[in-house]
Amino acid sequence: MKIITVSREFGSGGREVGKRLADEMGIAYYDKEILTAISEKIKMDADYIQKKLESGFSHTIPLTFGRTINSIGQRMDVVNMMIEQQKVIKGIAEKGEDFVIVGRNADIILKNYHPFNIFVYADIKSRIERSMGRNEAENLSEKELVKYIKQIDSNRRKSRELISNTKWGEKSNYDLCINTSDVTIKTIIPCIADYIKATSGGKK
Amino acid sequence: MKIITVSREFGSGGREVGKRLADEMGIAYYDKEILTAISEKIKMDADYIQKKLESGFSHTIPLTFGRTINSIGQRMDVVNMMIEQQKVIKGIAEKGEDFVIVGRNADIILKNYHPFNIFVYADIKSRIERSMGRNEAENLSEKELVKYIKQIDSNRRKSRELISNTKWGEKSNYDLCINTSDVTIKTIIPCIADYIKATSGGKK
């Protein structure tokens, strides 16, 4: 059984790497299905869950006394969502089939399965270019987009720190770190698939 | 023209990666030839030069007044060797042929040639195992070996800082970072060669 996790900087094309890699290797790819499963479990809208999980705790810090109770409630929502997400991800792994999963701290959550962990990163120029086409970036100036990119990365870093004492993006936590600046992602997918196959014999 | 630089943590198998990669791609590999060229230029023994370049400035800090002059002399030696090394490396690149070069801050020295930069790293357990067979590690206890590994890495970090404001081992400075813990190096070489070929179209 082989699990491949893809962690990534926002705008680095990590999701594309994950999706194409699963296609190349002919194995399952988990993404929106995870949100749907959480949504069914906690009876909340999947889009809302996605937004809350992405923003982490950054928008739920109480600023005034009047907002405190509401904020605590919101934070509890995020905590519940994260717990459910962990259960869903572990449930997928328990099926015993090969799969690729992007983000969601899956490398930590599934560490007992010894997944192959990839980190995808790129320079800020490439990340701006790759983000431009996204819905959430549509009405942002370049300056606002850079701020947004850094905010999302910061949320990812924090949500990892919550469940692990290892650092998000620190190369020692990954088997392979891929710089996608000026790289056409589809051209590197077969090499990455071969790399994973080549090392799987030696991996514990 | 393609230049591939391999930077590496001590004991991670980076030299093996470089050597095998050059063989796989059928291109030149530069290592001892660089020392020989420096040796001819500054009329010093190649082994002595290698030792001095590896130790960097760490053994040449004056501890007492009596040792100061000698230490300054030694430091000048290292500086001269580094300058000559840079000239030799640039000279190789000027020939216009493809090659692989390991260490020596070649990624910085040759940055105008837009080399493909690899960083090889591994966990400390693997690095101890890989270092055990080396001459310089022969009479060291495991504790001493760990200290030695960290010292060499620290020297590499410092010698990079001397000529660049970017950090040694920081993934954003490399195109591909490879974790060789529990990996049989020869199995990954064809994949790395394919990866370099696949990205070379997109690279500036």
mmCIF file of C-alpha atoms in Angstrom:
data_model
loop_
_atom_site.group_PDB
_atom_site.id
_atom_site.type_symbol
_atom_site.label_atom_id
_atom_site.label_comp_id
_atom_site.label_asym_id
_atom_site.label_seq_id
_atom_site.Cartn_x
_atom_site.Cartn_y
_atom_site.Cartn_z
ATOM 1 C CA MET A 1 0.000 0.000 0.000
ATOM 2 C CA LYS A 2 1.353 3.391 -0.998
ATOM 3 C CA ILE A 3 0.134 6.740 0.267
ATOM 4 C CA ILE A 4 1.493 9.921 -1.294
ATOM 5 C CA THR A 5 0.985 13.224 0.486
ATOM 6 C CA VAL A 6 1.533 16.543 -1.248
ATOM 7 C CA SER A 7 2.084 19.608 0.921
ATOM 8 C CA ARG A 8 2.511 22.878 -0.872
ATOM 9 C CA GLU A 9 2.920 26.612 -0.778
ATOM 10 C CA PHE A 10 -0.149 28.475 -2.026
ATOM 11 C CA GLY A 11 0.141 29.071 -5.773
ATOM 12 C CA SER A 12 2.939 26.547 -6.318
ATOM 13 C CA GLY A 13 0.760 24.167 -8.306
ATOM 14 C CA GLY A 14 0.779 21.490 -5.602
ATOM 15 C CA ARG A 15 -2.820 20.487 -6.246
ATOM 16 C CA GLU A 16 -2.039 20.003 -9.950
ATOM 17 C CA VAL A 17 0.992 17.885 -8.982
ATOM 18 C CA GLY A 18 -1.207 15.726 -6.732
ATOM 19 C CA LYS A 19 -4.029 15.275 -9.239
ATOM 20 C CA ARG A 20 -1.744 14.495 -12.182
ATOM 21 C CA LEU A 21 0.394 12.161 -10.098
ATOM 22 C CA ALA A 22 -2.658 10.133 -9.071
ATOM 23 C CA ASP A 23 -3.724 9.911 -12.747
ATOM 24 C CA GLU A 24 -0.203 8.916 -13.835
ATOM 25 C CA MET A 25 0.024 6.198 -11.188
ATOM 26 C CA GLY A 26 -3.562 5.099 -11.701
ATOM 27 C CA ILE A 27 -4.463 5.513 -8.040
ATOM 28 C CA ALA A 28 -7.152 7.424 -6.138
ATOM 29 C CA TYR A 29 -6.977 11.148 -5.462
ATOM 30 C CA TYR A 30 -8.753 12.595 -2.448
ATOM 31 C CA ASP A 31 -9.777 16.208 -2.249
ATOM 32 C CA LYS A 32 -13.385 17.436 -2.247
ATOM 33 C CA GLU A 33 -14.629 14.000 -1.127
ATOM 34 C CA ILE A 34 -13.074 14.745 2.251
ATOM 35 C CA LEU A 35 -15.094 17.950 2.616
ATOM 36 C CA THR A 36 -18.275 16.146 1.592
ATOM 37 C CA ALA A 37 -17.676 13.472 4.216
ATOM 38 C CA ILE A 38 -17.086 16.078 6.936
ATOM 39 C CA SER A 39 -20.144 17.987 5.760
ATOM 40 C CA GLU A 40 -22.363 14.918 6.134
ATOM 41 C CA LYS A 41 -20.977 14.183 9.569
ATOM 42 C CA ILE A 42 -21.285 17.612 11.185
ATOM 43 C CA LYS A 43 -24.250 18.854 9.111
ATOM 44 C CA MET A 44 -22.580 21.961 7.793
ATOM 45 C CA ASP A 45 -22.137 23.250 4.278
ATOM 46 C CA ALA A 46 -19.015 21.849 2.508
ATOM 47 C CA ASP A 47 -18.022 25.251 1.089
ATOM 48 C CA TYR A 48 -18.292 26.812 4.524
ATOM 49 C CA ILE A 49 -16.142 24.014 5.982
ATOM 50 C CA GLN A 50 -13.526 24.515 3.287
ATOM 51 C CA LYS A 51 -13.371 28.235 3.954
ATOM 52 C CA LYS A 52 -13.112 27.765 7.701
ATOM 53 C CA LEU A 53 -10.418 25.099 7.430
ATOM 54 C CA GLU A 54 -8.395 27.276 5.057
ATOM 55 C CA SER A 55 -8.633 30.352 7.231
ATOM 56 C CA GLY A 56 -7.742 28.337 10.328
ATOM 57 C CA PHE A 57 -7.841 30.456 13.436
ATOM 58 C CA SER A 58 -6.709 33.663 11.824
ATOM 59 C CA HIS A 59 -10.141 35.303 11.594
ATOM 60 C CA THR A 60 -11.483 34.042 14.883
ATOM 61 C CA ILE A 61 -9.303 35.917 17.346
ATOM 62 C CA PRO A 62 -11.583 37.983 19.624
ATOM 63 C CA LEU A 63 -10.978 41.670 19.051
ATOM 64 C CA THR A 64 -13.549 43.083 21.446
ATOM 65 C CA PHE A 65 -15.413 41.745 24.469
ATOM 66 C CA GLY A 66 -18.663 41.835 22.561
ATOM 67 C CA ARG A 67 -17.301 39.495 19.923
ATOM 68 C CA THR A 68 -15.672 37.036 22.279
ATOM 69 C CA ILE A 69 -18.465 34.502 22.647
ATOM 70 C CA ASN A 70 -19.091 34.397 18.930
ATOM 71 C CA SER A 71 -15.365 33.934 18.285
ATOM 72 C CA ILE A 72 -15.077 31.107 20.778
ATOM 73 C CA GLY A 73 -17.997 29.476 19.005
ATOM 74 C CA GLN A 74 -16.259 29.904 15.662
ATOM 75 C CA ARG A 75 -13.045 28.473 16.989
ATOM 76 C CA MET A 76 -14.898 25.445 18.309
ATOM 77 C CA ASP A 77 -16.325 24.990 14.810
ATOM 78 C CA VAL A 78 -12.838 24.900 13.317
ATOM 79 C CA VAL A 79 -11.575 22.492 15.971
ATOM 80 C CA ASN A 80 -14.506 20.157 15.337
ATOM 81 C CA MET A 81 -13.935 20.339 11.598
ATOM 82 C CA MET A 82 -10.252 19.516 12.029
ATOM 83 C CA ILE A 83 -11.053 16.537 14.237
ATOM 84 C CA GLU A 84 -13.604 15.244 11.738
ATOM 85 C CA GLN A 85 -11.149 15.798 8.902
ATOM 86 C CA GLN A 86 -8.533 13.693 10.697
ATOM 87 C CA LYS A 87 -11.089 10.898 11.168
ATOM 88 C CA VAL A 88 -12.093 10.999 7.500
ATOM 89 C CA ILE A 89 -8.440 10.897 6.336
ATOM 90 C CA LYS A 90 -7.609 7.997 8.648
ATOM 91 C CA GLY A 91 -10.745 6.233 7.408
ATOM 92 C CA ILE A 92 -9.528 6.522 3.815
ATOM 93 C CA ALA A 93 -6.135 5.049 4.747
ATOM 94 C CA GLU A 94 -7.801 2.183 6.591
ATOM 95 C CA LYS A 95 -9.330 0.983 3.316
ATOM 96 C CA GLY A 96 -5.810 -0.156 2.418
ATOM 97 C CA GLU A 97 -5.759 1.238 -1.113
ATOM 98 C CA ASP A 98 -3.089 3.451 -2.698
ATOM 99 C CA PHE A 99 -3.951 7.121 -2.933
ATOM 100 C CA VAL A 100 -2.693 10.683 -3.255
ATOM 101 C CA ILE A 101 -3.845 13.385 -0.861
ATOM 102 C CA VAL A 102 -3.052 17.092 -1.053
ATOM 103 C CA GLY A 103 -2.638 19.293 2.021
ATOM 104 C CA ARG A 104 -4.706 18.822 5.202
ATOM 105 C CA ASN A 105 -1.591 17.846 7.189
ATOM 106 C CA ALA A 106 -2.030 14.331 5.832
ATOM 107 C CA ASP A 107 1.711 13.652 6.172
ATOM 108 C CA ILE A 108 1.324 14.045 9.946
ATOM 109 C CA ILE A 109 -2.079 12.398 10.289
ATOM 110 C CA LEU A 110 -0.966 9.338 8.302
ATOM 111 C CA LYS A 111 2.621 9.103 9.508
ATOM 112 C CA ASN A 112 2.156 5.566 10.852
ATOM 113 C CA TYR A 113 1.533 4.468 7.261
ATOM 114 C CA HIS A 114 4.963 5.854 6.220
ATOM 115 C CA PRO A 115 3.639 7.855 3.284
ATOM 116 C CA PHE A 116 5.864 9.318 0.596
ATOM 117 C CA ASN A 117 5.823 13.014 1.414
ATOM 118 C CA ILE A 118 6.272 15.675 -1.247
ATOM 119 C CA PHE A 119 6.580 19.408 -0.694
ATOM 120 C CA VAL A 120 5.920 21.712 -3.648
ATOM 121 C CA TYR A 121 7.193 25.295 -3.593
ATOM 122 C CA ALA A 122 7.995 28.130 -5.978
ATOM 123 C CA ASP A 123 9.257 31.676 -6.053
ATOM 124 C CA ILE A 124 6.738 34.449 -5.426
ATOM 125 C CA LYS A 125 6.632 35.485 -9.098
ATOM 126 C CA SER A 126 5.489 32.029 -10.221
ATOM 127 C CA ARG A 127 3.035 31.812 -7.358
ATOM 128 C CA ILE A 128 1.434 35.118 -8.298
ATOM 129 C CA GLU A 129 1.111 33.957 -11.914
ATOM 130 C CA ARG A 130 -0.382 30.615 -10.896
ATOM 131 C CA SER A 131 -2.816 32.257 -8.455
ATOM 132 C CA MET A 132 -4.112 34.859 -10.917
ATOM 133 C CA GLY A 133 -6.608 32.486 -12.480
ATOM 134 C CA ARG A 134 -8.239 31.478 -9.212
ATOM 135 C CA ASN A 135 -11.696 32.586 -8.119
ATOM 136 C CA GLU A 136 -10.571 33.911 -4.760
ATOM 137 C CA ALA A 137 -7.827 36.005 -6.393
ATOM 138 C CA GLU A 138 -10.075 37.528 -9.051
ATOM 139 C CA ASN A 139 -10.525 40.981 -7.587
ATOM 140 C CA LEU A 140 -7.185 41.349 -5.834
ATOM 141 C CA SER A 141 -4.358 43.695 -6.821
ATOM 142 C CA GLU A 142 -0.894 42.123 -7.030
ATOM 143 C CA LYS A 143 -0.025 43.563 -3.621
ATOM 144 C CA GLU A 144 -3.217 42.181 -2.086
ATOM 145 C CA LEU A 145 -2.557 38.828 -3.741
ATOM 146 C CA VAL A 146 0.925 38.592 -2.186
ATOM 147 C CA LYS A 147 -0.621 39.354 1.194
ATOM 148 C CA TYR A 148 -3.287 36.702 0.596
ATOM 149 C CA ILE A 149 -0.671 34.100 -0.451
ATOM 150 C CA LYS A 150 1.340 34.759 2.709
ATOM 151 C CA GLN A 151 -1.788 34.579 4.862
ATOM 152 C CA ILE A 152 -2.799 31.185 3.473
ATOM 153 C CA ASP A 153 0.735 29.834 3.963
ATOM 154 C CA SER A 154 0.730 31.169 7.507
ATOM 155 C CA ASN A 155 -2.574 29.382 8.175
ATOM 156 C CA ARG A 156 -1.136 26.138 6.809
ATOM 157 C CA ARG A 157 1.947 26.543 9.000
ATOM 158 C CA LYS A 158 -0.173 27.158 12.098
ATOM 159 C CA SER A 159 -2.578 24.305 11.493
ATOM 160 C CA ARG A 160 0.416 21.964 11.210
ATOM 161 C CA GLU A 161 1.977 23.322 14.384
ATOM 162 C CA LEU A 162 -1.252 22.540 16.203
ATOM 163 C CA ILE A 163 -0.810 18.799 15.675
ATOM 164 C CA SER A 164 2.942 18.399 15.244
ATOM 165 C CA ASN A 165 6.198 19.719 16.642
ATOM 166 C CA THR A 166 7.769 19.611 13.188
ATOM 167 C CA LYS A 167 7.785 22.581 10.855
ATOM 168 C CA TRP A 168 5.671 23.036 7.735
ATOM 169 C CA GLY A 169 7.911 23.347 4.683
ATOM 170 C CA GLU A 170 11.094 22.254 6.515
ATOM 171 C CA LYS A 171 12.687 19.874 4.008
ATOM 172 C CA SER A 172 13.714 17.235 6.539
ATOM 173 C CA ASN A 173 10.008 16.388 6.944
ATOM 174 C CA TYR A 174 9.617 15.447 3.277
ATOM 175 C CA ASP A 175 11.066 12.830 0.926
ATOM 176 C CA LEU A 176 11.210 15.144 -2.050
ATOM 177 C CA CYS A 177 10.918 18.945 -2.353
ATOM 178 C CA ILE A 178 10.046 20.262 -5.778
ATOM 179 C CA ASN A 179 10.575 23.818 -6.980
ATOM 180 C CA THR A 180 7.954 24.553 -9.641
ATOM 181 C CA SER A 181 9.182 28.053 -10.561
ATOM 182 C CA ASP A 182 9.298 28.224 -14.386
ATOM 183 C CA VAL A 183 8.385 24.530 -14.569
ATOM 184 C CA THR A 184 5.545 23.083 -16.659
ATOM 185 C CA ILE A 185 4.079 20.698 -14.125
ATOM 186 C CA LYS A 186 2.777 18.028 -16.479
ATOM 187 C CA THR A 187 6.310 17.423 -17.813
ATOM 188 C CA ILE A 188 7.702 16.399 -14.415
ATOM 189 C CA ILE A 189 4.910 14.027 -13.352
ATOM 190 C CA PRO A 190 6.283 10.811 -14.925
ATOM 191 C CA CYS A 191 9.699 11.437 -13.303
ATOM 192 C CA ILE A 192 8.126 11.937 -9.888
ATOM 193 C CA ALA A 193 6.065 8.756 -10.278
ATOM 194 C CA ASP A 194 9.245 6.851 -11.232
ATOM 195 C CA TYR A 195 11.083 8.365 -8.294
ATOM 196 C CA ILE A 196 8.397 7.179 -5.873
ATOM 197 C CA LYS A 197 8.452 3.677 -7.362
ATOM 198 C CA ALA A 198 12.276 3.582 -7.242
ATOM 199 C CA THR A 199 12.458 4.507 -3.560
ATOM 200 C CA SER A 200 9.535 2.423 -2.334
ATOM 201 C CA GLY A 201 11.704 -0.701 -2.109
ATOM 202 C CA GLY A 202 14.085 0.999 0.272
ATOM 203 C CA LYS A 203 11.446 2.766 2.359
ATOM 204 C CA LYS A 204 10.377 1.302 5.664
ATOM 205 C CA MET B 1 24.590 23.906 -22.183
ATOM 206 C CA LYS B 2 23.527 22.334 -18.920
ATOM 207 C CA ILE B 3 25.297 22.684 -15.596
ATOM 208 C CA ILE B 4 24.113 20.636 -12.642
ATOM 209 C CA THR B 5 25.271 21.547 -9.158
ATOM 210 C CA VAL B 6 24.883 19.201 -6.219
ATOM 211 C CA SER B 7 25.017 20.678 -2.738
ATOM 212 C CA ARG B 8 24.724 18.270 0.138
ATOM 213 C CA GLU B 9 24.775 17.577 3.825
ATOM 214 C CA PHE B 10 27.831 15.596 4.915
ATOM 215 C CA GLY B 11 27.054 11.872 4.772
ATOM 216 C CA SER B 12 23.929 12.238 2.636
ATOM 217 C CA GLY B 13 25.504 10.587 -0.412
ATOM 218 C CA GLY B 14 25.553 13.792 -2.435
ATOM 219 C CA ARG B 15 28.883 12.992 -4.072
ATOM 220 C CA GLU B 16 27.509 9.602 -5.181
ATOM 221 C CA VAL B 17 24.438 11.369 -6.589
ATOM 222 C CA GLY B 18 26.667 13.760 -8.558
ATOM 223 C CA LYS B 19 29.027 11.100 -9.885
ATOM 224 C CA ARG B 20 26.264 8.687 -10.925
ATOM 225 C CA LEU B 21 24.183 11.490 -12.435
ATOM 226 C CA ALA B 22 27.091 12.573 -14.650
ATOM 227 C CA ASP B 23 27.580 8.939 -15.764
ATOM 228 C CA GLU B 24 23.839 8.511 -16.425
ATOM 229 C CA MET B 25 23.674 11.697 -18.479
ATOM 230 C CA GLY B 26 27.015 11.033 -20.197
ATOM 231 C CA ILE B 27 28.456 14.391 -19.166
ATOM 232 C CA ALA B 28 31.597 15.491 -17.319
ATOM 233 C CA TYR B 29 31.967 15.338 -13.561
ATOM 234 C CA TYR B 30 34.335 17.723 -11.810
ATOM 235 C CA ASP B 31 35.783 17.002 -8.418
ATOM 236 C CA LYS B 32 39.493 16.292 -7.758
ATOM 237 C CA GLU B 33 40.457 18.002 -11.039
ATOM 238 C CA ILE B 34 39.513 21.282 -9.393
ATOM 239 C CA LEU B 35 41.928 20.693 -6.520
ATOM 240 C CA THR B 36 44.693 19.717 -8.954
ATOM 241 C CA ALA B 37 44.169 22.934 -10.894
ATOM 242 C CA ILE B 38 44.296 25.056 -7.740
ATOM 243 C CA SER B 39 47.347 23.125 -6.591
ATOM 244 C CA GLU B 40 49.225 23.910 -9.824
ATOM 245 C CA LYS B 41 48.271 27.565 -9.604
ATOM 246 C CA ILE B 42 49.220 28.334 -6.020
ATOM 247 C CA LYS B 43 51.981 25.691 -5.689
ATOM 248 C CA MET B 44 50.533 23.917 -2.697
ATOM 249 C CA ASP B 45 49.735 20.279 -2.110
ATOM 250 C CA ALA B 46 46.239 19.255 -3.349
ATOM 251 C CA ASP B 47 45.453 17.230 -0.207
ATOM 252 C CA TYR B 48 46.420 20.189 1.976
ATOM 253 C CA ILE B 49 44.197 22.468 -0.119
ATOM 254 C CA GLN B 50 41.272 20.065 0.189
ATOM 255 C CA LYS B 51 41.675 19.898 3.962
ATOM 256 C CA LYS B 52 41.898 23.662 4.297
ATOM 257 C CA LEU B 53 38.903 24.297 2.061
ATOM 258 C CA GLU B 54 36.834 21.748 3.982
ATOM 259 C CA SER B 55 37.749 23.134 7.365
ATOM 260 C CA GLY B 56 37.104 26.682 6.178
ATOM 261 C CA PHE B 57 37.899 29.193 8.875
ATOM 262 C CA SER B 58 36.942 27.040 11.808
ATOM 263 C CA HIS B 59 40.465 26.010 12.842
ATOM 264 C CA THR B 60 42.092 29.323 12.113
ATOM 265 C CA ILE B 61 40.529 31.547 14.733
ATOM 266 C CA PRO B 62 43.333 33.004 16.869
ATOM 267 C CA LEU B 63 43.091 31.759 20.438
ATOM 268 C CA THR B 64 46.134 33.478 21.899
ATOM 269 C CA PHE B 65 48.256 36.449 20.914
ATOM 270 C CA GLY B 66 51.172 34.153 20.168
ATOM 271 C CA ARG B 67 49.146 32.301 17.535
ATOM 272 C CA THR B 68 47.628 35.336 15.857
ATOM 273 C CA ILE B 69 50.147 35.901 13.102
ATOM 274 C CA ASN B 70 50.202 32.273 12.112
ATOM 275 C CA SER B 71 46.385 32.203 12.090
ATOM 276 C CA ILE B 72 46.163 35.270 9.904
ATOM 277 C CA GLY B 73 48.577 33.578 7.535
ATOM 278 C CA GLN B 74 46.421 30.460 7.509
ATOM 279 C CA ARG B 75 43.296 32.471 6.891
ATOM 280 C CA MET B 76 44.931 34.199 3.949
ATOM 281 C CA ASP B 77 45.764 30.741 2.587
ATOM 282 C CA VAL B 78 42.108 29.743 2.733
ATOM 283 C CA VAL B 79 40.965 32.995 1.139
ATOM 284 C CA ASN B 80 43.480 32.570 -1.698
ATOM 285 C CA MET B 81 42.388 28.977 -2.203
ATOM 286 C CA MET B 82 38.739 30.009 -2.369
ATOM 287 C CA ILE B 83 39.499 32.722 -4.912
ATOM 288 C CA GLU B 84 41.488 30.289 -7.051
ATOM 289 C CA GLN B 85 38.717 27.711 -6.725
ATOM 290 C CA GLN B 86 36.176 30.219 -8.020
ATOM 291 C CA LYS B 87 38.403 31.002 -10.997
ATOM 292 C CA VAL B 88 38.877 27.317 -11.803
ATOM 293 C CA ILE B 89 35.113 26.641 -11.591
ATOM 294 C CA LYS B 90 34.277 29.628 -13.806
ATOM 295 C CA GLY B 91 36.958 28.455 -16.225
ATOM 296 C CA ILE B 92 35.277 25.053 -16.502
ATOM 297 C CA ALA B 93 31.918 26.678 -17.244
ATOM 298 C CA GLU B 94 33.469 28.906 -19.886
ATOM 299 C CA LYS B 95 34.351 25.824 -21.929
ATOM 300 C CA GLY B 96 30.634 25.614 -22.697
ATOM 301 C CA GLU B 97 30.224 21.884 -22.061
ATOM 302 C CA ASP B 98 27.631 20.180 -19.868
ATOM 303 C CA PHE B 99 28.896 19.025 -16.480
ATOM 304 C CA VAL B 100 28.034 18.075 -12.927
ATOM 305 C CA ILE B 101 29.830 19.654 -9.990
ATOM 306 C CA VAL B 102 29.480 18.732 -6.319
ATOM 307 C CA GLY B 103 29.785 21.266 -3.507
ATOM 308 C CA ARG B 104 32.216 24.218 -3.611
ATOM 309 C CA ASN B 105 29.316 26.731 -3.695
ATOM 310 C CA ALA B 106 29.150 26.139 -7.438
ATOM 311 C CA ASP B 107 25.428 27.054 -7.476
ATOM 312 C CA ILE B 108 26.413 30.572 -6.379
ATOM 313 C CA ILE B 109 29.609 30.875 -8.386
ATOM 314 C CA LEU B 110 27.855 29.767 -11.598
ATOM 315 C CA LYS B 111 24.486 31.413 -11.048
ATOM 316 C CA ASN B 112 24.723 33.437 -14.268
ATOM 317 C CA TYR B 113 24.672 30.135 -16.162
ATOM 318 C CA HIS B 114 21.308 29.221 -14.527
ATOM 319 C CA PRO B 115 22.421 25.781 -13.390
ATOM 320 C CA PHE B 116 20.023 23.103 -12.201
ATOM 321 C CA ASN B 117 20.635 23.067 -8.459
ATOM 322 C CA ILE B 118 20.121 19.953 -6.364
ATOM 323 C CA PHE B 119 20.350 19.701 -2.589
ATOM 324 C CA VAL B 120 20.830 16.255 -1.057
ATOM 325 C CA TYR B 121 20.004 15.656 2.602
ATOM 326 C CA ALA B 122 19.212 12.810 4.973
ATOM 327 C CA ASP B 123 18.368 12.076 8.577
ATOM 328 C CA ILE B 124 21.270 11.772 11.012
ATOM 329 C CA LYS B 125 20.968 7.969 11.269
ATOM 330 C CA SER B 126 21.518 7.532 7.525
ATOM 331 C CA ARG B 127 24.316 10.070 7.531
ATOM 332 C CA ILE B 128 26.151 8.236 10.313
ATOM 333 C CA GLU B 129 25.802 4.957 8.405
ATOM 334 C CA ARG B 130 27.020 6.513 5.146
ATOM 335 C CA SER B 131 29.968 8.223 6.884
ATOM 336 C CA MET B 132 31.170 5.103 8.706
ATOM 337 C CA GLY B 133 33.130 3.809 5.726
ATOM 338 C CA ARG B 134 35.088 7.013 5.158
ATOM 339 C CA ASN B 135 38.771 7.402 5.947
ATOM 340 C CA GLU B 136 38.330 10.488 8.069
ATOM 341 C CA ALA B 137 35.640 8.756 10.176
ATOM 342 C CA GLU B 138 37.654 5.599 10.772
ATOM 343 C CA ASN B 139 38.718 6.191 14.350
ATOM 344 C CA LEU B 140 35.737 8.210 15.558
ATOM 345 C CA SER B 141 33.103 7.059 18.044
ATOM 346 C CA GLU B 142 29.474 7.629 16.996
ATOM 347 C CA LYS B 143 29.302 10.693 19.231
ATOM 348 C CA GLU B 144 32.494 12.105 17.716
ATOM 349 C CA LEU B 145 31.195 11.336 14.228
ATOM 350 C CA VAL B 146 27.972 13.302 14.848
ATOM 351 C CA LYS B 147 30.076 16.219 16.059
ATOM 352 C CA TYR B 148 32.279 15.929 12.962
ATOM 353 C CA ILE B 149 29.244 15.798 10.619
ATOM 354 C CA LYS B 150 27.812 18.945 12.199
ATOM 355 C CA GLN B 151 31.174 20.701 12.003
ATOM 356 C CA ILE B 152 31.550 19.999 8.279
ATOM 357 C CA ASP B 153 27.977 21.194 7.608
ATOM 358 C CA SER B 154 28.659 24.319 9.618
ATOM 359 C CA ASN B 155 31.801 24.983 7.541
ATOM 360 C CA ARG B 156 29.803 24.553 4.333
ATOM 361 C CA ARG B 157 27.148 26.937 5.634
ATOM 362 C CA LYS B 158 29.752 29.543 6.536
ATOM 363 C CA SER B 159 31.698 29.328 3.305
ATOM 364 C CA ARG B 160 28.430 29.917 1.423
ATOM 365 C CA GLU B 161 27.506 32.877 3.614
ATOM 366 C CA LEU B 162 30.853 34.426 2.750
ATOM 367 C CA ILE B 163 29.898 34.802 -0.907
ATOM 368 C CA SER B 164 26.094 34.913 -0.834
ATOM 369 C CA ASN B 165 23.268 36.356 1.208
ATOM 370 C CA THR B 166 21.198 33.212 0.635
ATOM 371 C CA LYS B 167 21.201 30.282 3.035
ATOM 372 C CA TRP B 168 22.881 26.936 2.525
ATOM 373 C CA GLY B 169 20.265 24.164 2.520
ATOM 374 C CA GLU B 170 17.288 26.556 2.306
ATOM 375 C CA LYS B 171 15.081 24.849 -0.276
ATOM 376 C CA SER B 172 14.124 28.001 -2.166
ATOM 377 C CA ASN B 173 17.727 28.154 -3.444
ATOM 378 C CA TYR B 174 17.464 24.766 -5.160
ATOM 379 C CA ASP B 175 15.393 23.245 -7.958
ATOM 380 C CA LEU B 176 15.093 19.853 -6.315
ATOM 381 C CA CYS B 177 15.776 18.702 -2.757
ATOM 382 C CA ILE B 178 16.290 14.987 -2.298
ATOM 383 C CA ASN B 179 16.009 13.104 0.982
ATOM 384 C CA THR B 180 18.285 10.061 0.762
ATOM 385 C CA SER B 181 17.359 8.537 4.141
ATOM 386 C CA ASP B 182 16.711 4.807 3.541
ATOM 387 C CA VAL B 183 17.141 5.354 -0.194
ATOM 388 C CA THR B 184 19.451 3.312 -2.439
ATOM 389 C CA ILE B 185 20.980 6.121 -4.468
ATOM 390 C CA LYS B 186 21.597 4.260 -7.710
ATOM 391 C CA THR B 187 17.859 3.526 -8.041
ATOM 392 C CA ILE B 188 16.882 7.212 -8.145
ATOM 393 C CA ILE B 189 19.481 8.440 -10.648
ATOM 394 C CA PRO B 190 17.537 7.787 -13.876
ATOM 395 C CA CYS B 191 14.488 9.614 -12.419
ATOM 396 C CA ILE B 192 16.590 12.635 -11.478
ATOM 397 C CA ALA B 193 18.179 12.718 -14.929
ATOM 398 C CA ASP B 194 14.690 12.581 -16.512
ATOM 399 C CA TYR B 195 13.494 15.314 -14.175
ATOM 400 C CA ILE B 196 16.346 17.610 -15.222
ATOM 401 C CA LYS B 197 15.665 16.945 -18.902
ATOM 402 C CA ALA B 198 11.919 17.549 -18.425
ATOM 403 C CA THR B 199 12.386 20.910 -16.745
ATOM 404 C CA SER B 200 15.205 22.192 -18.926
ATOM 405 C CA GLY B 201 12.746 23.397 -21.572
ATOM 406 C CA GLY B 202 10.947 25.582 -19.088
ATOM 407 C CA LYS B 203 14.060 26.878 -17.326
ATOM 408 C CA LYS B 204 15.479 30.232 -18.242
#
